[in-house]
Amino acid sequence: MSKKATIYDIAKELNITAATVSRALNNNPKISEKTRDLVLAAATKLNYKQNRLAVALKSGKSNNIGVVVPFINKNFFASVIRGIEEELYPKGFHVIISQTHEESDREKKIIQNLINAQVDGILVSTSFTNENKNQLNQVLKKSSPFIFFDRVLHFNDISTVTIDDYQGGFDATVHLINQGCKRIAHFNVDQNIELYNNRFNGYKDALSKHGVAYNSDYVVTLKNNMEAGKEAAKKLMNLPVPPDAIFSSTDNGLLGAVQYLQSIAVRIPEDFCVVGFSNEPFTQFLEPSISSVDQSPVEMGKMAAKVFLEQIENEQPVKVNKNVVLPAKLIIRKSSSKVKKS
């Protein structure tokens, strides 16, 4: 393997100092255009490549942005990343994507590594909860802008971008009530994660406001997958008085519930209505198509990127805490639209 060329090799080639080569490569105005052209030509000839980390350490800017998500292969996070890249790439930024698999220790290490790599900012959908947020606080450095999106924690100097999960849960539940549902169950994932707790609170408040009794037996905490949804639906339908609807804080869990209900000949929506959350692509292609609350992931990604750009453009010594809440939109489809009898 051939040895990598250095600025000293370029200096030797041109019989100039290494300091002059360095200034030319970094567009120092003190270097003439003629010398700069000679240096660039010699760098190309010798196949010289700048050390990005060294340049970042010297300039304080790497043009790299870290994006940390629980999973890359989930449609929601892939769409958020798309929005971030669409906003930042035209501005000259490159996105470094990492996934935590919802492991808090792994997330800490990833963030520390991104800080060490001198990224200009980090956008995070966190696996931490309020119960262990102090662990994450130990690695957050005020020198790099941090933006939380979707799954957020609240710190005095860190901005957040979310959707209105509470309103989404409220609207979904009201819609089910307006369809004549009286025994509405709820699938929750983890009430220690703020967004799921907000969806649950929206559900409870909608029941209360419309005079529908809350029944804790109808609230099931489950993992965010299809098999868990099947088991949860089976548990609910075996109750002495089963529910007549489900509002789920996860489309994936609801998919399993729909499959189970269909397997026991429960008609959707004639006998049972369902509404999910996230508006995953599969929801519109199922039969019946599934009503769901849209999270606007591309817009969320774009907004997180815009908040980051605002912070670096302002160049304020104290970061401004900006909390952006995007509207949640209920997409009504067949699964919650009862056929009106004439």
CSV table of C-alpha atoms in Angstrom, one decimal:
chain,number,residue,atom,x,y,z
A,1,MET,CA,0.0,0.0,0.0
A,2,SER,CA,1.5,3.4,-1.0
A,3,LYS,CA,2.1,6.0,1.6
A,4,LYS,CA,-0.4,8.8,1.7
A,5,ALA,CA,0.9,12.2,0.5
A,6,THR,CA,1.2,15.0,3.0
A,7,ILE,CA,1.6,18.7,2.8
A,8,TYR,CA,5.3,18.2,3.3
A,9,ASP,CA,5.4,16.2,0.1
A,10,ILE,CA,3.7,19.0,-1.8
A,11,ALA,CA,6.1,21.5,-0.2
A,12,LYS,CA,9.1,19.4,-1.4
A,13,GLU,CA,7.6,19.1,-4.9
A,14,LEU,CA,7.3,22.9,-5.2
A,15,ASN,CA,10.3,23.9,-3.0
A,16,ILE,CA,8.1,26.0,-0.7
A,17,THR,CA,7.3,25.8,3.0
A,18,ALA,CA,4.7,23.4,4.4
A,19,ALA,CA,3.0,26.5,6.0
A,20,THR,CA,2.6,28.0,2.6
A,21,VAL,CA,1.0,24.8,1.3
A,22,SER,CA,-1.4,24.7,4.3
A,23,ARG,CA,-2.5,28.3,3.7
A,24,ALA,CA,-3.0,27.7,0.0
A,25,LEU,CA,-5.1,24.6,0.6
A,26,ASN,CA,-7.3,26.5,3.1
A,27,ASN,CA,-7.7,29.5,0.8
A,28,ASN,CA,-5.8,31.9,2.9
A,29,PRO,CA,-6.1,35.4,1.3
A,30,LYS,CA,-2.4,36.1,1.9
A,31,ILE,CA,-1.5,33.4,-0.7
A,32,SER,CA,-1.4,34.5,-4.4
A,33,GLU,CA,-3.7,32.9,-6.9
A,34,LYS,CA,-0.6,31.7,-8.8
A,35,THR,CA,0.8,29.9,-5.8
A,36,ARG,CA,-2.6,28.4,-4.9
A,37,ASP,CA,-3.0,27.0,-8.4
A,38,LEU,CA,0.5,25.4,-8.2
A,39,VAL,CA,-0.3,23.9,-4.8
A,40,LEU,CA,-3.7,22.5,-6.0
A,41,ALA,CA,-2.1,21.0,-9.1
A,42,ALA,CA,0.7,19.4,-7.1
A,43,ALA,CA,-1.9,18.0,-4.6
A,44,THR,CA,-3.8,16.4,-7.5
A,45,LYS,CA,-0.7,15.0,-9.0
A,46,LEU,CA,0.4,13.4,-5.6
A,47,ASN,CA,-3.2,12.3,-4.9
A,48,TYR,CA,-3.2,14.3,-1.6
A,49,LYS,CA,-6.3,14.2,0.5
A,50,GLN,CA,-7.0,16.5,3.4
A,51,ASN,CA,-7.6,15.1,6.8
A,52,ARG,CA,-11.2,16.1,7.5
A,53,LEU,CA,-10.8,15.8,11.2
A,54,ALA,CA,-7.7,17.9,11.3
A,55,VAL,CA,-9.5,20.6,9.2
A,56,ALA,CA,-12.5,20.5,11.5
A,57,LEU,CA,-10.3,20.9,14.6
A,58,LYS,CA,-8.6,23.9,13.0
A,59,SER,CA,-11.6,25.6,11.5
A,60,GLY,CA,-14.2,24.6,14.1
A,61,LYS,CA,-16.5,23.5,11.3
A,62,SER,CA,-16.8,20.0,9.7
A,63,ASN,CA,-20.0,20.4,7.6
A,64,ASN,CA,-21.1,17.1,9.1
A,65,ILE,CA,-24.3,16.6,11.0
A,66,GLY,CA,-25.0,13.6,13.2
A,67,VAL,CA,-28.5,12.1,13.2
A,68,VAL,CA,-29.2,9.5,15.9
A,69,VAL,CA,-32.4,7.4,15.7
A,70,PRO,CA,-33.6,4.2,17.4
A,71,PHE,CA,-33.9,2.3,14.1
A,72,ILE,CA,-33.0,3.2,10.5
A,73,ASN,CA,-35.3,0.6,8.9
A,74,LYS,CA,-38.5,2.1,10.2
A,75,ASN,CA,-40.4,4.1,7.7
A,76,PHE,CA,-41.0,7.0,10.1
A,77,PHE,CA,-37.3,7.5,10.8
A,78,ALA,CA,-36.3,6.9,7.2
A,79,SER,CA,-38.7,9.7,6.2
A,80,VAL,CA,-37.4,12.1,8.9
A,81,ILE,CA,-33.8,11.5,7.7
A,82,ARG,CA,-35.0,12.2,4.2
A,83,GLY,CA,-36.4,15.6,5.3
A,84,ILE,CA,-33.2,16.4,7.2
A,85,GLU,CA,-31.0,15.6,4.2
A,86,GLU,CA,-33.3,17.6,1.8
A,87,GLU,CA,-32.9,20.6,4.0
A,88,LEU,CA,-29.2,20.4,4.9
A,89,TYR,CA,-27.5,18.9,1.7
A,90,PRO,CA,-28.2,22.1,-0.4
A,91,LYS,CA,-26.5,24.1,2.4
A,92,GLY,CA,-23.3,22.0,2.1
A,93,PHE,CA,-23.9,19.7,5.1
A,94,HIS,CA,-23.4,15.9,5.1
A,95,VAL,CA,-25.4,13.7,7.3
A,96,ILE,CA,-23.9,10.9,9.5
A,97,ILE,CA,-26.6,8.5,10.5
A,98,SER,CA,-26.4,6.2,13.5
A,99,GLN,CA,-29.0,3.9,15.1
A,100,THR,CA,-29.2,3.0,18.8
A,101,HIS,CA,-31.5,0.0,18.8
A,102,GLU,CA,-33.1,1.8,21.8
A,103,GLU,CA,-30.1,1.0,23.9
A,104,SER,CA,-29.3,4.1,26.1
A,105,ASP,CA,-25.6,3.1,26.7
A,106,ARG,CA,-25.1,2.7,23.0
A,107,GLU,CA,-26.7,6.1,22.4
A,108,LYS,CA,-24.4,7.8,24.9
A,109,LYS,CA,-21.3,6.3,23.1
A,110,ILE,CA,-22.7,7.3,19.6
A,111,ILE,CA,-23.2,10.9,20.7
A,112,GLN,CA,-19.8,11.1,22.3
A,113,ASN,CA,-18.2,9.7,19.2
A,114,LEU,CA,-20.0,12.3,17.1
A,115,ILE,CA,-18.8,15.1,19.4
A,116,ASN,CA,-15.2,13.7,19.1
A,117,ALA,CA,-15.6,13.8,15.3
A,118,GLN,CA,-16.3,17.5,15.5
A,119,VAL,CA,-19.7,17.4,13.9
A,120,ASP,CA,-21.4,20.8,13.7
A,121,GLY,CA,-24.6,19.5,15.3
A,122,ILE,CA,-26.5,16.4,16.4
A,123,LEU,CA,-30.2,15.7,15.8
A,124,VAL,CA,-31.5,13.0,18.1
A,125,SER,CA,-34.6,10.9,18.6
A,126,THR,CA,-33.7,9.6,21.9
A,127,SER,CA,-34.1,6.2,23.6
A,128,PHE,CA,-33.7,7.8,27.0
A,129,THR,CA,-36.7,8.6,29.2
A,130,ASN,CA,-37.1,11.1,32.0
A,131,GLU,CA,-36.1,8.3,34.4
A,132,ASN,CA,-32.5,8.2,33.1
A,133,LYS,CA,-32.1,11.6,31.3
A,134,ASN,CA,-29.3,12.6,33.7
A,135,GLN,CA,-27.1,9.9,32.2
A,136,LEU,CA,-27.5,11.6,28.8
A,137,ASN,CA,-26.9,15.0,30.3
A,138,GLN,CA,-23.4,13.9,31.1
A,139,VAL,CA,-22.4,13.7,27.4
A,140,LEU,CA,-24.3,16.7,26.0
A,141,LYS,CA,-21.8,19.5,25.2
A,142,LYS,CA,-23.0,23.0,24.9
A,143,SER,CA,-20.4,23.7,22.2
A,144,SER,CA,-22.4,21.6,19.6
A,145,PRO,CA,-26.1,22.4,18.9
A,146,PHE,CA,-28.4,19.5,19.8
A,147,ILE,CA,-31.9,19.2,18.5
A,148,PHE,CA,-34.3,16.6,19.8
A,149,PHE,CA,-37.1,15.4,17.5
A,150,ASP,CA,-40.1,13.0,18.0
A,151,ARG,CA,-38.7,11.3,21.1
A,152,VAL,CA,-37.5,14.2,23.2
A,153,LEU,CA,-36.2,15.2,26.6
A,154,HIS,CA,-36.4,18.7,27.9
A,155,PHE,CA,-33.3,20.6,28.8
A,156,ASN,CA,-33.0,24.3,29.3
A,157,ASP,CA,-30.8,25.0,26.3
A,158,ILE,CA,-31.8,22.3,23.8
A,159,SER,CA,-34.6,22.7,21.2
A,160,THR,CA,-37.2,20.1,20.3
A,161,VAL,CA,-39.4,19.3,17.3
A,162,THR,CA,-42.4,17.2,17.8
A,163,ILE,CA,-46.0,16.7,16.6
A,164,ASP,CA,-49.0,17.3,18.8
A,165,ASP,CA,-49.3,13.8,20.1
A,166,TYR,CA,-51.8,14.8,22.7
A,167,GLN,CA,-54.2,16.3,20.1
A,168,GLY,CA,-53.6,13.3,17.8
A,169,GLY,CA,-54.7,10.9,20.5
A,170,PHE,CA,-57.7,13.2,21.4
A,171,ASP,CA,-58.9,13.6,17.9
A,172,ALA,CA,-58.6,9.8,17.1
A,173,THR,CA,-60.7,9.0,20.2
A,174,VAL,CA,-63.3,11.6,19.5
A,175,HIS,CA,-63.7,10.3,16.0
A,176,LEU,CA,-64.3,6.8,17.4
A,177,ILE,CA,-66.9,8.2,19.8
A,178,ASN,CA,-68.6,10.0,16.9
A,179,GLN,CA,-68.9,6.6,15.1
A,180,GLY,CA,-70.9,5.3,18.1
A,181,CYS,CA,-68.2,3.4,19.9
A,182,LYS,CA,-68.7,3.2,23.6
A,183,ARG,CA,-66.0,0.8,24.8
A,184,ILE,CA,-62.8,2.1,23.4
A,185,ALA,CA,-59.6,0.3,24.2
A,186,HIS,CA,-56.1,1.7,23.9
A,187,PHE,CA,-52.7,0.2,22.9
A,188,ASN,CA,-49.8,2.0,24.6
A,189,VAL,CA,-46.1,1.3,24.2
A,190,ASP,CA,-44.3,3.0,27.0
A,191,GLN,CA,-45.8,5.7,29.2
A,192,ASN,CA,-42.2,6.7,30.3
A,193,ILE,CA,-41.7,8.0,26.8
A,194,GLU,CA,-43.3,11.4,26.5
A,195,LEU,CA,-45.0,11.0,23.1
A,196,TYR,CA,-46.8,7.7,24.1
A,197,ASN,CA,-47.9,9.3,27.4
A,198,ASN,CA,-49.2,12.3,25.5
A,199,ARG,CA,-51.2,10.1,23.2
A,200,PHE,CA,-52.6,8.2,26.2
A,201,ASN,CA,-53.6,11.4,27.9
A,202,GLY,CA,-55.4,12.6,24.8
A,203,TYR,CA,-57.3,9.4,24.7
A,204,LYS,CA,-58.3,9.7,28.4
A,205,ASP,CA,-59.3,13.3,28.1
A,206,ALA,CA,-61.4,12.7,25.0
A,207,LEU,CA,-63.3,9.9,26.9
A,208,SER,CA,-63.9,12.2,29.9
A,209,LYS,CA,-65.0,15.2,27.8
A,210,HIS,CA,-67.6,13.1,25.9
A,211,GLY,CA,-68.9,11.2,29.0
A,212,VAL,CA,-67.5,7.8,28.0
A,213,ALA,CA,-66.3,5.7,30.9
A,214,TYR,CA,-62.6,5.0,31.2
A,215,ASN,CA,-61.8,1.4,31.9
A,216,SER,CA,-58.2,0.5,32.8
A,217,ASP,CA,-58.9,-3.1,31.6
A,218,TYR,CA,-59.1,-1.7,28.1
A,219,VAL,CA,-55.6,-0.2,28.3
A,220,VAL,CA,-52.9,-2.6,27.2
A,221,THR,CA,-49.1,-1.9,27.1
A,222,LEU,CA,-47.4,-3.8,24.4
A,223,LYS,CA,-44.2,-3.9,22.3
A,224,ASN,CA,-44.3,-2.1,19.0
A,225,ASN,CA,-44.8,-5.1,16.7
A,226,MET,CA,-47.5,-7.1,15.1
A,227,GLU,CA,-47.3,-10.2,17.2
A,228,ALA,CA,-47.8,-8.1,20.4
A,229,GLY,CA,-50.8,-6.6,18.8
A,230,LYS,CA,-52.3,-10.0,18.1
A,231,GLU,CA,-51.9,-11.0,21.8
A,232,ALA,CA,-53.3,-7.7,23.1
A,233,ALA,CA,-56.4,-8.1,20.9
A,234,LYS,CA,-56.9,-11.6,22.0
A,235,LYS,CA,-56.7,-10.5,25.7
A,236,LEU,CA,-59.2,-7.7,25.1
A,237,MET,CA,-61.7,-9.9,23.3
A,238,ASN,CA,-61.6,-12.5,26.1
A,239,LEU,CA,-62.8,-9.9,28.6
A,240,PRO,CA,-66.3,-10.4,30.0
A,241,VAL,CA,-67.3,-7.2,28.2
A,242,PRO,CA,-64.9,-6.8,25.3
A,243,PRO,CA,-64.3,-3.3,23.7
A,244,ASP,CA,-65.9,-2.2,20.4
A,245,ALA,CA,-63.0,-0.1,19.2
A,246,ILE,CA,-59.2,0.4,19.6
A,247,PHE,CA,-57.2,3.5,19.4
A,248,SER,CA,-53.6,2.4,19.1
A,249,SER,CA,-50.5,4.5,19.6
A,250,THR,CA,-48.7,2.3,17.1
A,251,ASP,CA,-49.8,1.2,13.6
A,252,ASN,CA,-47.6,-1.9,13.9
A,253,GLY,CA,-49.4,-3.2,17.0
A,254,LEU,CA,-52.8,-2.4,15.4
A,255,LEU,CA,-51.9,-4.4,12.4
A,256,GLY,CA,-51.7,-7.5,14.5
A,257,ALA,CA,-54.9,-6.7,16.2
A,258,VAL,CA,-56.7,-6.4,12.9
A,259,GLN,CA,-55.4,-9.7,11.8
A,260,TYR,CA,-56.6,-11.4,15.0
A,261,LEU,CA,-60.1,-9.7,14.8
A,262,GLN,CA,-60.5,-10.9,11.2
A,263,SER,CA,-59.5,-14.4,12.2
A,264,ILE,CA,-62.4,-14.6,14.7
A,265,ALA,CA,-64.8,-13.1,12.1
A,266,VAL,CA,-65.2,-9.7,13.7
A,267,ARG,CA,-66.2,-7.3,11.0
A,268,ILE,CA,-64.3,-4.0,10.7
A,269,PRO,CA,-65.8,-1.4,10.8
A,270,GLU,CA,-69.3,-2.8,11.1
A,271,ASP,CA,-68.7,-4.5,14.5
A,272,PHE,CA,-65.4,-3.0,15.6
A,273,CYS,CA,-63.6,0.2,14.7
A,274,VAL,CA,-59.8,0.8,14.8
A,275,VAL,CA,-57.5,3.8,14.5
A,276,GLY,CA,-53.7,3.8,14.6
A,277,PHE,CA,-50.9,6.3,14.9
A,278,SER,CA,-48.1,7.0,12.5
A,279,ASN,CA,-49.8,6.6,9.1
A,280,GLU,CA,-47.4,3.9,8.0
A,281,PRO,CA,-47.5,3.2,4.3
A,282,PHE,CA,-49.2,-0.2,4.7
A,283,THR,CA,-52.3,1.4,6.4
A,284,GLN,CA,-53.8,2.6,3.1
A,285,PHE,CA,-53.3,-0.7,1.3
A,286,LEU,CA,-54.9,-3.1,3.8
A,287,GLU,CA,-58.5,-4.2,3.4
A,288,PRO,CA,-60.1,-2.5,5.1
A,289,SER,CA,-57.7,0.5,4.9
A,290,ILE,CA,-56.7,1.7,8.4
A,291,SER,CA,-57.4,5.1,9.8
A,292,SER,CA,-54.3,6.6,11.4
A,293,VAL,CA,-52.8,9.8,12.7
A,294,ASP,CA,-50.2,11.2,10.4
A,295,GLN,CA,-46.9,12.3,11.9
A,296,SER,CA,-45.6,14.3,8.9
A,297,PRO,CA,-42.1,12.8,9.3
A,298,VAL,CA,-40.5,14.5,6.2
A,299,GLU,CA,-41.8,17.9,7.5
A,300,MET,CA,-40.5,17.1,11.0
A,301,GLY,CA,-37.0,16.3,9.5
A,302,LYS,CA,-37.0,19.6,7.6
A,303,MET,CA,-38.1,21.5,10.7
A,304,ALA,CA,-35.4,19.9,12.9
A,305,ALA,CA,-32.8,20.9,10.2
A,306,LYS,CA,-34.2,24.5,10.0
A,307,VAL,CA,-34.0,24.9,13.8
A,308,PHE,CA,-30.3,23.7,13.7
A,309,LEU,CA,-29.5,26.2,10.9
A,310,GLU,CA,-31.1,29.0,12.9
A,311,GLN,CA,-28.9,28.2,15.9
A,312,ILE,CA,-25.6,28.2,13.9
A,313,GLU,CA,-26.6,31.3,11.9
A,314,ASN,CA,-27.4,33.3,15.1
A,315,GLU,CA,-24.0,32.2,16.6
A,316,GLN,CA,-25.3,33.1,20.0
A,317,PRO,CA,-23.1,32.1,23.0
A,318,VAL,CA,-26.2,30.8,24.8
A,319,LYS,CA,-28.4,28.4,22.8
A,320,VAL,CA,-32.0,29.3,22.5
A,321,ASN,CA,-34.6,26.8,23.6
A,322,LYS,CA,-37.1,26.5,20.8
A,323,ASN,CA,-39.9,24.0,21.1
A,324,VAL,CA,-41.7,23.4,17.7
A,325,VAL,CA,-44.9,21.5,17.8
A,326,LEU,CA,-46.3,20.4,14.4
A,327,PRO,CA,-50.0,19.7,14.0
A,328,ALA,CA,-51.2,16.0,14.0
A,329,LYS,CA,-53.6,15.1,11.3
A,330,LEU,CA,-56.1,12.3,11.5
A,331,ILE,CA,-56.4,10.4,8.2
A,332,ILE,CA,-59.9,8.7,8.2
A,333,ARG,CA,-60.2,5.5,6.2
A,334,LYS,CA,-62.5,2.5,6.1
A,335,SER,CA,-61.5,0.9,9.4
A,336,SER,CA,-63.3,3.5,11.5
A,337,SER,CA,-66.0,4.6,9.1
A,338,LYS,CA,-69.2,2.7,9.9
A,339,VAL,CA,-71.6,2.2,7.1
A,340,LYS,CA,-74.6,4.4,7.7
A,341,LYS,CA,-77.9,2.4,7.6
A,342,SER,CA,-80.7,4.0,5.6
